[in-house]
Amino acid sequence: MKSALFGLAIAAGSIAVCGCAEFRSADIRLEKPLNSAHLSFSDNIRRFDVKLDRAMDLSSAAGVAFQVKCADPRVLTDCWLLFKTGHGYYRASFPVPKQAGTWTDAVVLKEDVRLYHWNSHISLYEVQLKPAQEDVPDWSRVTELQVVFSLEIDRTTADGSVAVRDFTPLAPDAPRVAAARAASRALREKRMSVVRAQPSVPRGRRFLATHVWGLDWNWDETCRMLKAGGITDVIPLMNYAGYAYYRGSKFEPPSPLMDEHGDGLQFCQAACRKHGLSCHPWRACWRMSQHTPKDRVEQLRKAGRLQVAFDGSSQYWFCPTHPENVQREIDGLLELARFGVRGILLDYFRYPGDDYCFCPRCRKLFEAKIGHAVEPWPGAVRKDAALAAEWSIFRRETLTGVLRTIRRELRRQAPELELSAAVTATPQDGEMRGQDWPQWCRENLLDRMFPMCYYSTSKLLKHDVEVQARVMKGSSTKLCPMTCFACGDIPFLELDEICRQISVVRSFGFEDLGFFRLTEYVPYVLEALRQGPLAEPAAK
């Protein structure tokens, strides 16, 4: 279902919008029961947007006041208000309502708002674009509000319906400002007490995956900050969507951004060496940019090198059964290895989803594997359960076979290199994408594995890390669940929640920590975590 007001695809249940004659009000009703499976793997079900139909001028305001109501507040874990100015999103949290079905006053002060999303540092799709002037925040033209609610996964039968109304600019001398400021200070101290109470574990490595040029396009200052914050390893995106962010690539065209900002890998490596960090370039496999010139896309399509969806459309992904595509991945990885990096992380080493790839070559190889023709193609693969199971095995074996080749070549030509991969949080989700990471662990095809555990609550994280620990038992592959400071639809996690997620990872005996991703929020987070879980070990 798609809502014109919210602009989101809802994964489970539905929403009804009522009483919206006033542009600053919305009533969001969720069907019951909430589906726990969808809530585990979809953030959209927890995200609700309230969009304004005209600009709000907050330049002279201290913040905004509004009211919120929830049918059952026990279903909510966190509430955030996001402001949009230009192309940037800024957010602050506000308390979860305490009384069911009762309108509760809420205040969000501008001084508590932090940058949430800015094109030049956040979006993978925009690493190829220059920052625009409209990225600069302008409180005189707030064009959108988003109210974000995080739902409690265990309360699937609860009513998570919410309502918000009466967004109003708050004057600096308004009586509620002083009270809100005091409450904000008290909440920050409460969260910091959670941080300080968590002990540090001096062993293990601390990885931060990020994009190309560091904060403010300055790797030297970025690495200095990361080192001071307890990070040991940087994972910078250096191959993405068919572009290289370093000079001299023989296999990928150079990113246009290098004309202005220089060689991303060279600057990152130099800064890492200077500040005592390890560099692990991150390569996005198989995926091609939608900005690729149309003649190049057409050439690849005619050559049969692009994936074909179930509906027959060509996609911007290279097919992993085509020999030239496989060699492209191997050559690109070996090229990165020759820069003397400590390791390489594979990302997107999967299919886009279960709708891929149904190209003629994949059909031919699949029919040869099972020993008979499949008619009608591809419909029979969906209708016949036995064929569907064989097809799933075929896709998993395809990617596993390519990974075996990559592992063999890297061991031969770069034996000291650490090979890692970003994988799905659960084996079930991996199977849908042809990513058989349990088998990769059994064969020790990776030195390290980063399950992408981008969750808003530690309860969601704990469930999946428990599964990962069970699957990984006995493997020499090191597991490092990668949690997020912010990702996609998840607003920045608060400090106490970040600490809870670190505690979950460590409770299963994993010493290494992984974080995604580098934003303007990271210096603030790392400075705080150095007072707790990332503190320097006490001198003996």
Coordinates of N, CA and C in Angstrom, one line a residue, residues 7 69 141 228 262 314 334 364 391 483 533:
G7 N 4.0 8.8 1.7 CA 5.0 8.5 0.7 C 5.8 7.3 1.0
K69 N -0.5 11.7 20.6 CA -1.3 10.8 21.3 C -1.1 9.4 20.7
R141 N 13.0 28.3 6.3 CA 12.2 27.6 5.3 C 12.2 26.1 5.6
A228 N 41.2 9.2 18.1 CA 41.0 9.7 19.4 C 39.7 9.1 20.0
G262 N 40.2 15.0 -5.4 CA 41.4 14.2 -5.4 C 41.2 12.8 -5.2
S314 N 15.5 -5.4 -17.8 CA 16.9 -5.4 -17.5 C 17.2 -4.5 -16.3
L334 N 41.7 -7.5 -7.0 CA 43.2 -7.6 -7.0 C 43.8 -6.2 -7.2
K364 N 19.7 -21.3 -18.9 CA 20.4 -22.4 -19.6 C 21.2 -23.2 -18.5
W391 N 16.0 -23.9 -7.6 CA 16.4 -22.5 -8.1 C 17.1 -21.8 -7.0
T483 N 26.6 -2.7 13.8 CA 25.4 -1.9 14.2 C 25.6 -0.5 13.6
P533 N 32.1 2.4 27.1 CA 32.5 1.1 26.4 C 33.7 1.2 25.5

